[in-house]
XYZ file of C-alpha atoms in Angstrom:
721
model
C -3.663 45.890 3.298
C -7.137 44.371 4.345
C -7.079 43.745 8.025
C -8.021 40.199 9.126
C -11.482 39.413 9.592
C -12.567 38.751 13.333
C -15.961 36.647 13.829
C -18.302 38.413 15.924
C -21.466 38.610 17.159
C -24.875 -0.429 17.630
C -22.387 -1.714 15.483
C -20.858 0.034 12.423
C -22.343 -1.963 9.831
C -25.948 -1.419 11.356
C -25.156 2.220 11.708
C -24.578 2.560 7.981
C -27.634 0.750 7.071
C -29.416 2.826 9.216
C -28.022 6.085 7.827
C -28.531 4.762 4.455
C -32.109 3.863 5.250
C -32.748 7.364 6.870
C -31.617 8.971 3.737
C -34.191 7.424 1.725
C -37.021 8.255 3.867
C -36.039 11.839 4.881
C -35.358 13.262 1.233
C -38.792 12.944 0.051
C -40.210 14.728 3.311
C -37.761 17.759 2.853
C -39.103 20.918 2.192
C -38.568 22.890 -0.917
C -36.187 25.465 -1.025
C -35.877 27.617 2.158
C -38.372 30.681 1.412
C -38.806 33.014 4.256
C -42.724 34.081 4.388
C -42.468 36.909 6.700
C -45.920 37.586 8.144
C -47.505 40.963 6.885
C -50.956 42.586 7.361
C -53.729 44.108 5.472
C -53.688 48.011 5.506
C -56.804 50.173 4.671
C -58.232 49.572 1.333
C -57.290 46.063 1.319
C -53.688 46.773 0.214
C -51.079 43.778 1.650
C -48.671 45.395 4.114
C -44.918 43.798 4.039
C -42.703 44.200 6.735
C -39.159 45.969 5.861
C -36.630 43.399 4.753
C -33.023 44.151 5.565
C -30.320 42.327 3.458
C -26.487 42.889 3.943
C -24.006 40.845 2.297
C -21.880 38.722 4.704
C -18.015 39.202 3.909
C -16.049 36.148 2.991
C -13.771 34.659 5.385
C -10.829 32.371 5.068
C -12.605 29.409 6.780
C -16.105 30.112 5.777
C -18.388 28.730 2.991
C -17.701 30.283 -0.562
C -20.087 30.388 -3.140
C -19.166 29.495 -6.476
C -15.218 28.279 -7.432
C -13.448 31.453 -6.491
C -11.980 31.883 -2.948
C -10.654 35.299 -2.534
C -9.258 34.794 1.053
C -6.835 32.344 2.560
C -5.534 31.687 6.206
C -3.289 29.127 5.166
C -0.322 30.729 3.573
C -0.106 33.470 6.194
C -2.136 32.275 9.347
C -3.916 35.515 9.037
C -6.914 36.210 7.179
C -5.594 37.678 3.969
C -6.708 38.281 0.538
C -4.899 35.703 -1.958
C -4.111 38.549 -4.365
C -2.295 40.206 -1.880
C -0.117 37.283 -0.909
C 3.107 36.904 -2.462
C 2.942 33.030 -2.708
C 1.397 30.571 -5.309
C -2.163 29.411 -3.619
C -4.940 27.519 -5.197
C -8.489 26.907 -3.443
C -10.773 23.951 -4.134
C -14.087 25.421 -2.882
C -16.814 23.099 -1.493
C -18.932 23.969 -4.351
C -16.326 22.464 -6.904
C -16.318 19.237 -4.832
C -20.028 18.959 -4.889
C -20.336 19.658 -8.587
C -17.823 17.099 -9.311
C -19.282 14.884 -6.610
C -15.705 14.015 -5.616
C -14.874 11.004 -3.178
C -11.400 11.760 -2.014
C -9.252 14.638 -1.340
C -7.022 13.272 -4.200
C -9.934 13.444 -6.396
C -10.781 17.221 -5.351
C -6.979 18.232 -6.694
C -7.266 16.416 -10.081
C -7.697 20.058 -11.893
C -5.497 21.788 -9.717
C -2.002 23.686 -11.221
C 1.174 21.348 -10.036
C -0.691 18.864 -8.515
C -0.158 15.275 -9.459
C -2.817 12.687 -7.862
C -3.665 9.135 -7.735
C -0.150 8.248 -8.919
C 0.076 4.726 -7.695
C -3.154 3.940 -9.707
C -6.642 2.942 -7.953
C -5.844 2.686 -4.254
C -8.922 3.870 -1.725
C -6.567 3.710 1.380
C -4.511 6.882 0.722
C -4.905 10.107 -0.729
C -1.783 9.862 -3.272
C -0.702 13.756 -3.919
C 2.638 14.945 -5.234
C 3.093 18.568 -5.387
C 5.731 20.591 -7.845
C 7.693 16.507 -7.905
C 7.531 16.147 -4.203
C 5.425 13.838 -1.922
C 2.800 15.772 0.477
C 0.997 12.471 1.421
C 3.188 11.723 4.217
C 5.296 14.872 4.867
C 2.832 17.810 4.416
C -0.925 17.071 5.516
C -2.541 19.756 7.751
C -6.038 20.234 9.015
C -6.825 23.437 10.243
C -3.396 24.768 10.359
C -2.157 21.586 12.285
C -0.482 18.677 11.199
C -2.238 15.458 10.705
C -1.027 12.351 11.919
C 1.778 10.914 9.461
C 3.912 7.742 10.746
C 6.644 5.578 9.541
C 3.988 2.707 8.786
C 0.892 2.231 6.675
C -1.435 4.102 9.055
C -2.227 7.673 7.709
C -5.169 10.014 8.709
C -7.937 10.164 5.979
C -10.292 13.043 5.464
C -13.453 12.598 3.695
C -13.744 15.647 1.502
C -17.891 16.221 2.469
C -16.371 17.213 5.826
C -14.480 19.738 4.254
C -15.395 23.476 3.326
C -12.242 23.824 1.212
C -8.927 22.598 0.536
C -6.066 25.191 0.523
C -2.926 24.138 -1.697
C 0.209 26.331 -0.651
C 2.926 25.715 -2.913
C 6.606 25.883 -2.036
C 8.550 25.441 1.479
C 6.092 26.747 4.042
C 8.143 25.585 7.311
C 8.615 29.063 8.470
C 4.922 28.776 9.741
C 4.377 24.966 10.089
C 7.855 23.501 10.986
C 8.892 20.177 9.241
C 7.427 19.929 5.686
C 7.980 19.131 2.172
C 9.670 21.737 -0.217
C 7.109 21.308 -2.792
C 4.225 22.723 -0.494
C 1.433 21.558 1.693
C -2.346 20.740 1.902
C -4.320 22.352 4.405
C -7.878 21.200 4.795
C -10.459 23.295 6.142
C -13.122 21.921 8.315
C -16.842 22.890 8.055
C -17.840 24.844 10.953
C -21.057 26.053 12.487
C -22.942 28.517 10.452
C -24.667 31.567 11.600
C -27.667 31.158 9.304
C -29.452 27.739 9.209
C -28.212 25.404 6.147
C -29.099 21.986 5.716
C -28.324 19.298 3.128
C -29.443 15.362 2.716
C -28.085 13.600 -0.485
C -28.382 9.638 -1.387
C -26.074 8.460 -4.162
C -26.316 4.986 -6.235
C -23.425 3.981 -8.428
C -21.873 1.355 -10.410
C -19.885 -1.357 -8.402
C -22.787 -1.566 -5.871
C -22.203 1.683 -4.473
C -24.918 2.932 -2.106
C -24.227 6.181 0.003
C -26.067 8.592 2.169
C -25.024 11.921 3.986
C -26.272 14.906 5.777
C -24.689 18.179 6.586
C -26.860 20.176 9.419
C -25.985 23.756 10.830
C -27.437 26.740 12.178
C -28.098 28.620 15.456
C -29.419 27.054 18.716
C -30.390 30.304 20.255
C -32.086 33.509 18.924
C -29.145 35.229 19.641
C -26.769 33.189 17.900
C -24.524 32.766 20.771
C -24.701 28.985 20.364
C -24.167 27.444 16.815
C -23.829 23.659 15.784
C -23.081 21.451 12.858
C -23.414 17.715 12.360
C -21.614 16.065 9.242
C -22.506 12.416 8.486
C -21.725 10.086 5.863
C -22.289 6.349 5.179
C -21.248 4.066 2.227
C -21.564 0.640 1.241
C -19.721 -0.257 -1.791
C -17.349 -2.535 -3.887
C -14.375 -1.541 -5.838
C -12.994 -2.154 -9.346
C -10.832 -4.990 -8.374
C -10.794 -8.466 -9.046
C -12.395 -10.202 -5.999
C -13.507 -6.828 -4.798
C -15.936 -6.791 -1.873
C -15.662 -3.978 0.269
C -15.016 -0.016 0.006
C -17.163 1.021 2.732
C -16.981 4.150 5.032
C -18.649 5.978 8.148
C -18.356 9.344 9.300
C -19.491 11.482 12.039
C -18.182 14.987 12.437
C -20.073 17.279 15.222
C -18.828 20.840 15.969
C -20.237 23.564 18.655
C -19.439 27.342 18.476
C -19.794 29.391 21.453
C -19.700 33.259 21.268
C -20.308 34.597 24.557
C -19.471 38.266 23.199
C -18.389 39.771 20.045
C -14.953 39.602 21.174
C -14.603 35.930 21.986
C -15.198 32.468 19.879
C -14.598 28.832 20.945
C -15.247 26.344 18.512
C -15.154 22.481 19.413
C -14.613 20.174 16.567
C -14.620 16.378 16.534
C -14.636 13.677 13.854
C -14.835 9.985 13.825
C -14.046 7.947 10.657
C -14.134 3.967 10.091
C -13.113 2.848 6.427
C -12.364 -1.004 5.249
C -11.033 -2.001 2.004
C -11.403 -5.921 1.393
C -9.264 -6.787 -0.618
C -6.452 -4.425 -0.966
C -5.096 -3.332 -4.335
C -2.003 -4.610 -5.893
C -0.690 -6.114 -9.160
C 2.447 -8.233 -10.251
C 5.544 -7.418 -12.431
C 8.019 -10.290 -13.157
C 11.736 -10.253 -12.996
C 11.920 -10.066 -16.838
C 10.183 -6.542 -16.802
C 6.800 -7.644 -18.576
C 3.643 -6.499 -16.647
C 1.026 -8.984 -15.481
C -2.041 -7.124 -14.757
C -3.221 -9.947 -12.395
C -3.845 -9.087 -8.941
C -1.478 -11.081 -6.150
C -3.847 -11.205 -3.248
C -6.345 -12.952 -1.872
C -9.978 -12.014 -1.479
C -10.585 -13.743 1.718
C -6.963 -12.739 3.473
C -6.515 -9.296 2.034
C -7.868 -6.304 4.078
C -7.431 -3.070 5.052
C -9.361 -1.762 8.096
C -8.820 1.692 10.047
C -10.541 3.709 12.759
C -9.882 7.162 13.156
C -11.187 10.030 15.629
C -10.115 13.178 16.636
C -11.113 16.247 19.026
C -9.830 19.553 19.473
C -10.971 23.304 19.836
C -9.925 26.543 18.387
C -10.372 29.715 20.598
C -9.842 33.125 19.642
C -10.361 36.497 21.860
C -9.822 40.024 20.707
C -8.645 42.663 23.487
C -9.155 45.417 21.247
C -8.862 46.341 17.116
C -4.946 45.817 17.576
C -4.429 42.543 19.655
C -6.119 39.206 18.937
C -4.870 35.909 20.853
C -5.480 32.515 19.329
C -5.023 28.867 20.695
C -5.817 25.671 18.234
C -5.559 22.517 19.879
C -6.355 18.866 18.568
C -5.780 15.273 19.623
C -5.894 12.414 16.704
C -5.660 8.847 17.086
C -5.567 6.185 14.057
C -5.736 2.347 14.334
C -5.162 0.205 11.346
C -4.868 -3.312 10.965
C -4.052 -4.794 7.235
C -3.351 -8.173 5.819
C -1.628 -8.654 2.344
C -0.158 -10.860 -0.194
C 2.826 -9.908 -1.992
C 5.038 -11.434 -4.852
C 8.055 -13.532 -3.978
C 8.941 -13.712 -7.525
C 8.428 -16.507 -10.245
C 8.573 -20.378 -9.130
C 9.894 -20.981 -12.621
C 11.281 -18.138 -14.743
C 9.773 -19.454 -17.868
C 6.384 -20.289 -16.166
C 3.402 -18.322 -14.720
C 3.448 -19.598 -11.136
C 4.524 -17.090 -8.271
C 5.702 -17.366 -4.785
C 3.728 -15.086 -2.310
C 4.452 -13.717 0.914
C 1.721 -13.150 3.711
C 2.304 -9.931 5.898
C 0.434 -8.798 8.895
C 0.575 -5.093 9.932
C -0.606 -3.451 13.107
C -0.090 0.255 13.239
C -1.394 2.580 15.757
C -0.801 6.334 15.502
C -1.369 9.247 17.537
C -0.674 13.031 17.622
C -1.115 15.832 20.217
C -0.720 19.129 18.411
C -1.316 22.879 19.789
C -0.382 26.519 18.004
C -0.652 29.646 20.473
C -0.836 32.690 18.488
C -0.873 36.573 19.195
C -1.780 38.842 16.200
C -0.825 42.916 16.271
C -2.189 45.384 13.892
C -0.030 48.482 14.394
C 0.993 51.407 11.985
C 4.552 52.713 11.620
C 4.338 56.021 9.762
C 2.808 54.796 6.424
C 3.516 51.442 6.820
C 0.505 49.033 8.203
C 1.645 46.107 9.810
C -0.118 42.535 10.345
C 2.300 40.905 12.892
C 1.806 37.232 13.967
C 3.991 35.705 16.724
C 3.252 32.136 17.959
C 4.767 29.124 19.539
C 3.460 25.548 18.626
C 4.238 22.058 19.514
C 3.290 18.772 18.398
C 3.933 15.000 19.997
C 3.658 11.995 17.669
C 3.744 8.516 18.787
C 3.760 5.584 16.307
C 3.737 1.868 17.078
C 4.442 -0.347 14.202
C 4.330 -4.226 14.367
C 4.905 -6.279 11.182
C 4.795 -10.049 10.859
C 5.523 -12.054 7.532
C 5.147 -15.656 6.531
C 4.895 -18.006 3.581
C 1.920 -17.729 1.420
C 0.094 -20.129 -1.327
C 1.566 -20.037 -4.944
C -0.756 -18.222 -7.427
C -0.953 -19.258 -11.098
C -1.181 -15.971 -12.934
C -2.669 -17.770 -16.009
C -5.508 -19.307 -13.852
C -5.503 -17.595 -10.697
C -7.612 -18.659 -7.656
C -8.227 -15.591 -5.249
C -9.947 -17.561 -2.563
C -7.214 -19.882 -1.089
C -6.456 -20.746 2.622
C -3.752 -18.421 3.805
C -2.252 -18.685 7.468
C -1.981 -15.188 9.180
C 1.716 -14.874 10.204
C 2.833 -13.750 13.718
C 4.420 -10.665 14.408
C 7.936 -11.583 14.050
C 9.867 -9.084 11.881
C 9.647 -5.954 13.604
C 8.190 -4.388 16.576
C 9.026 -0.446 16.701
C 7.788 2.549 18.893
C 8.389 6.049 17.141
C 8.119 9.168 19.418
C 8.518 12.796 17.512
C 8.385 15.846 19.303
C 8.786 19.186 17.525
C 8.251 22.799 18.898
C 8.712 25.816 17.051
C 8.981 29.662 17.941
C 7.909 32.029 14.948
C 7.237 35.448 13.816
C 5.935 37.271 10.718
C 5.217 40.610 9.457
C 2.996 41.562 6.824
C 3.686 45.074 5.562
C 1.385 47.226 3.303
C 2.406 50.876 1.876
C 0.361 52.146 -0.890
C 0.233 48.890 -3.417
C 3.401 47.245 -1.976
C 3.070 44.106 0.241
C 5.975 42.707 1.718
C 5.754 39.457 3.808
C 8.721 38.073 6.063
C 9.194 35.806 8.742
C 11.529 33.397 10.820
C 11.160 30.495 12.603
C 13.438 28.351 15.272
C 12.522 24.779 15.498
C 13.703 21.902 17.713
C 12.769 18.270 17.347
C 13.483 14.929 18.298
C 12.832 11.519 17.075
C 13.018 8.382 19.587
C 13.030 4.903 17.762
C 12.757 1.971 20.219
C 12.910 -1.615 18.400
C 11.130 -3.494 21.156
C 12.068 -6.793 20.038
C 15.885 -6.214 19.693
C 15.885 -3.852 22.407
C 17.987 -1.395 20.205
C 17.273 2.434 20.342
C 18.055 5.519 18.572
C 17.601 9.335 19.332
C 17.910 12.115 17.100
C 17.937 15.563 17.984
C 17.718 18.340 15.460
C 17.122 22.326 15.362
C 16.606 24.624 12.488
C 16.238 28.316 11.583
C 13.931 28.633 8.246
C 12.446 31.683 6.870
C 10.489 33.530 3.897
C 10.341 36.707 2.238
C 7.926 37.777 -0.267
C 7.221 41.258 -2.206
C 4.056 41.900 -4.154
C 2.749 44.888 -5.818
C -0.851 45.427 -6.062
C -2.052 47.507 -9.277
C -5.481 49.117 -9.280
C -6.075 47.138 -12.669
C -5.883 43.803 -10.635
C -2.508 42.703 -11.629
C -0.273 41.544 -8.839
C 3.363 40.713 -9.663
C 5.162 39.278 -6.763
C 8.866 37.479 -6.120
C 9.621 35.159 -3.087
C 12.120 33.293 -1.252
C 11.542 30.460 1.322
C 13.179 27.306 3.120
C 12.338 24.128 4.561
C 13.318 21.249 6.565
C 12.389 17.571 7.712
C 13.653 15.654 10.180
C 15.132 12.233 9.026
C 15.316 8.972 11.369
C 18.175 6.593 11.164
C 22.004 6.813 10.911
C 24.936 6.040 8.206
C 26.997 2.611 8.655
C 29.368 4.619 10.897
C 26.726 5.245 13.458
C 26.197 8.934 12.573
C 22.727 10.232 12.854
C 21.121 11.683 9.612
C 20.638 15.434 9.148
C 17.025 16.680 8.267
C 16.646 17.184 4.447
C 16.594 20.879 3.680
C 14.852 22.719 0.802
C 14.721 26.222 -0.697
C 12.736 27.907 -3.313
C 12.876 31.002 -5.541
C 9.474 31.897 -6.962
C 8.275 34.519 -9.318
C 4.646 35.126 -10.136
C 1.707 37.111 -11.787
C -1.840 37.320 -10.322
C -4.517 38.625 -11.970
C -8.177 39.459 -10.960
C -10.155 41.438 -13.326
C -11.983 44.227 -11.619
C -15.841 43.288 -11.314
C -14.999 39.572 -12.442
C -15.121 36.811 -10.192
C -12.186 35.481 -11.876
C -8.505 34.854 -10.449
C -5.725 33.978 -13.034
C -2.056 32.850 -11.772
C 1.135 32.131 -13.543
C 4.094 31.363 -11.340
C 7.825 30.262 -12.213
C 9.693 28.401 -9.506
C 13.159 26.978 -8.679
C 13.315 24.375 -5.678
C 16.171 22.236 -4.517
C 16.237 19.644 -1.863
C 19.552 18.885 -0.306
C 20.579 16.231 2.331
C 18.576 12.988 0.243
C 19.642 9.774 1.028
C 21.563 7.851 -1.446
C 23.732 4.638 -1.784
C 26.942 4.708 0.319
C 29.790 3.633 -1.863
C 31.775 2.743 1.244
C 29.796 -0.075 2.383
C 28.814 -3.384 0.986
C 25.493 -3.620 2.365
C 22.686 -2.379 -0.209
C 20.825 -0.876 2.718
C 23.257 1.632 3.916
C 22.784 5.148 2.810
C 24.433 8.912 3.130
C 22.980 12.070 2.665
C 24.751 13.257 -0.369
C 21.567 13.263 -2.758
C 20.089 16.300 -4.101
C 16.871 16.951 -6.104
C 16.055 20.212 -8.265
C 12.314 20.999 -9.419
C 11.895 23.956 -11.802
C 8.938 24.877 -13.685
C 6.137 26.928 -15.042
C 2.385 26.562 -13.407
C -0.709 28.276 -15.122
C -4.047 28.468 -13.565
C -7.509 30.038 -14.139
C -10.548 29.820 -11.902
C -13.830 31.671 -12.559
C -17.558 31.918 -11.742
C -19.499 34.341 -14.006
C -22.993 35.997 -13.586
C -24.093 33.909 -16.616
C -23.992 30.515 -14.722
C -20.486 29.300 -16.144
C -18.127 28.022 -13.823
C -14.431 27.168 -14.767
C -11.251 25.900 -13.522
C -8.056 25.032 -16.202
C -4.491 24.488 -15.602
C -1.244 23.755 -17.159
C 2.062 22.409 -15.541
C 5.390 22.255 -16.866
C 7.961 20.712 -14.404
C 11.638 19.678 -14.943
C 12.447 17.432 -11.925
C 15.912 16.262 -11.896
C 18.155 13.843 -9.507
C 21.040 16.499 -9.528
C 23.379 14.547 -6.857
C 23.298 10.647 -6.425
C 25.274 7.588 -5.604
C 22.875 5.394 -7.007
C 23.918 5.719 -10.735
C 20.638 7.845 -11.719
C 22.313 11.296 -11.468
C 20.836 13.353 -14.180
C 17.725 11.480 -14.570
C 14.214 12.417 -13.996
C 12.677 10.733 -10.482
C 10.367 7.723 -11.199
C 6.882 8.634 -11.774
C 7.294 12.362 -12.283
C 5.812 13.793 -15.760
C 6.934 16.788 -17.565
C 3.572 18.096 -18.250
C 0.464 18.103 -17.128
C -2.965 19.845 -17.885
C -6.516 20.029 -17.096
C -9.789 21.757 -17.832
C -13.112 21.528 -16.629
C -16.385 24.068 -17.014
C -19.746 23.633 -15.857
C -22.678 25.559 -16.553
C -26.295 26.175 -15.376
C -29.070 27.835 -17.110
C -29.673 31.015 -14.859
C -33.188 31.684 -15.552
C -36.359 31.042 -18.257
C -37.936 27.744 -18.840
C -34.699 25.625 -18.771
C -33.410 27.423 -15.253
C -31.402 25.002 -13.239
C -30.618 22.650 -16.300
C -26.619 22.196 -16.669
C -24.058 20.144 -17.176
C -20.016 19.997 -17.162
C -17.107 18.141 -18.844
C -13.495 17.953 -17.934
C -10.324 16.788 -19.656
C -7.126 15.572 -17.686
C -3.971 15.141 -19.554
C -0.881 13.382 -17.779
C 2.428 13.151 -19.478
C 4.712 10.182 -19.768
C 7.080 9.382 -16.845
C 9.836 6.722 -16.326
C 9.210 3.270 -14.301
C 12.490 3.808 -12.240
C 15.014 6.518 -11.141
C 17.743 4.762 -13.124
C 15.080 4.497 -16.242
C 15.845 0.842 -16.983
C 12.280 -0.335 -16.708
C 9.009 -0.013 -18.319
C 7.785 3.448 -18.360
C 4.500 4.856 -17.983
C 3.008 6.277 -21.197
C 0.983 9.548 -21.208
C -2.982 9.217 -21.139
C -6.079 11.498 -21.510
C -9.093 11.395 -19.129
C -12.541 12.600 -19.617
C -15.008 13.503 -16.773
C -18.796 14.810 -17.214
C -21.849 15.594 -15.552
C -25.232 16.505 -15.808
C -27.668 17.973 -13.226
C -31.144 19.700 -13.009
C -31.548 22.130 -9.756
C -35.514 23.198 -8.843
C -36.289 24.546 -5.406
C -33.372 23.242 -3.527
C -33.327 20.035 -4.952
C -30.435 18.729 -7.030
C -30.690 15.663 -9.423
C -27.273 14.730 -10.709
C -24.968 12.309 -12.581
C -21.578 12.084 -12.713
C -19.129 9.974 -14.418
C -15.404 9.957 -13.954
C -13.056 8.393 -16.942
C -16.290 8.589 -19.004
C -14.575 6.933 -21.970
C -13.434 4.066 -19.681
C -9.763 4.685 -20.529
C -7.334 1.593 -19.341
C -4.184 2.461 -18.385
C -1.380 1.480 -16.217
C 1.082 3.413 -13.761
C 4.535 2.277 -13.194
C 6.639 2.867 -10.339
C 9.851 1.301 -8.799
C 9.396 -1.606 -11.055
C 5.757 -2.380 -10.181
C 2.687 -1.646 -11.950
C -0.556 -0.199 -10.645
C -3.839 -0.357 -12.493
C -6.145 2.874 -12.780
C -9.812 2.440 -12.194
C -12.190 2.444 -14.958
C -15.344 4.184 -15.376
C -17.332 5.228 -12.416
C -20.734 6.352 -12.771
C -22.870 8.045 -9.765
C -26.556 9.289 -9.541
C -27.254 11.423 -6.886
C -29.964 13.218 -5.485
C -30.128 15.956 -2.850
C -31.973 19.095 -1.070
C -30.686 21.836 0.493
C -33.022 24.060 2.743
């Protein structure tokens, strides 16, 4: 087994405008591609004498930059820097080159071509990254950054990450509670932050697109001293944009993410990471579905009233120290803060069942979310006879506080035949809920990765203790919930010299549930287990990874109706969901200039136990089939060198609109994406088009329909030096 790698040796609006203006001014002045011109001398006879140039390839790491589409190592699956080919688990990596070539705007867009990942299932919604993996939601249950959990509350506030701040996105399929605690049985997303670089690398880019989009961004990094003891990185982005919505006005974003690394010696590294992002969406998206089931594609909000504005910031550090070649200690710590203010208008039903005028309800949301996370680890390299061990043991802790305030009141009616999206709307007072939720979780885990010849065995156990305290400050009611859970996993893989690596694995998960039954019994955590078998293949000498995996997941203790209660809101935990399927994925970066990503997913997701009358049905919004392929080619040499382009096709199978299968269903659809680009001396000019054919489709969930975005075209000019 390869040993883990150890590193060595004014106002927001004014700031946005300043950043965009600076982009326009700076780009033309940037130097051409970085070309070192070492000073030489003239020898006797006039011959030019050049200095000796030593070139050494830097090893790939699990957190560093990857050239091309293929990442070979990951820390997300094992919390150690391990080759993906030697990990008995299904893992996909979206590299920064993939994100840059497709010019993705959200994390969800970055996952569009990844096996098993269903994104944007609620149509166009720039407020959230909607991600479902193997039929289970990850957005609110399994979002991580740098191996620490991101803020996830019970309201509308969720931490957002701009993909430009990320070096890569790791997709871990299947239960991962053994290392991360409470999580989704479908897997998790771990976003890896851009860190300071040892060798200077700078980038600047401006973008212009339809929907009045203007964006500028910078990524500056390198050493601060000659010895490389101090490194820095600054990532910034500013955007002014509208959205493809009725009454659309704003989809604006501001990002500032500095980081700093101190390496006092070859055994110690301390990296500080910070970020701030502000974004606003005005108005917020939404559509109306009549009680008769006919879909009206009219928006039911108001251009002056609806808004979604969020401020978020986070700060933390990563510390690592190697006592010797065998023992390394690490501590990762972070604090994050999310403040959200939102106003919405929602349909309250038709005034006249035969007419087109609807009642509306106005909502005000104030949602504040805070989370503190720390993970302490000890890694040990040891041999016992012919067995090589990589053992990691750790203790992690997280504390999350969510204060959620909600108010509602009557809103003006809306005529769907002749809508007026600029009416007087009274902002309601906070009068429905005022809830404070505190969640604590502490976990003790241990994992051993064993190598013997071609065999790779990974096993681990974790004990968690969690507590959820809920305080309704309007009613004075309090609810406390304590849970403890033991989770584990085991995986076995054999690595053939030919590059084939078959594997099998078993893993479990859990997630605490707030609330109680009608009898006052607190809910148990939902639990999950997965069996997985797969085959990985990396042809020797090829920068390619092919993966096939079969999985069987079962989630228990799912909430379902309480048949003994007359209150439709009362639930008991007798529900169960199973998910079985096949995933195929290919990722390649070839020497001839071709980059490729392709995937196919078959998933049989079923409600296997329920009191809701939907037992045996497929859950709403979950398709059986998904497929995608993206290819990009750049002419590597000759007169046409640097000219290239790419195209992609995404297929999403049909799904049901409700769990009961009694409403409108979502039809299958196929989307086409494309891009063209030209690269010359560090400059890159590109035009990207999503939904190139402007396919109009509707996504239906739980009786509501959501409009997907139309065609988006963005032209960009960037330089790297």
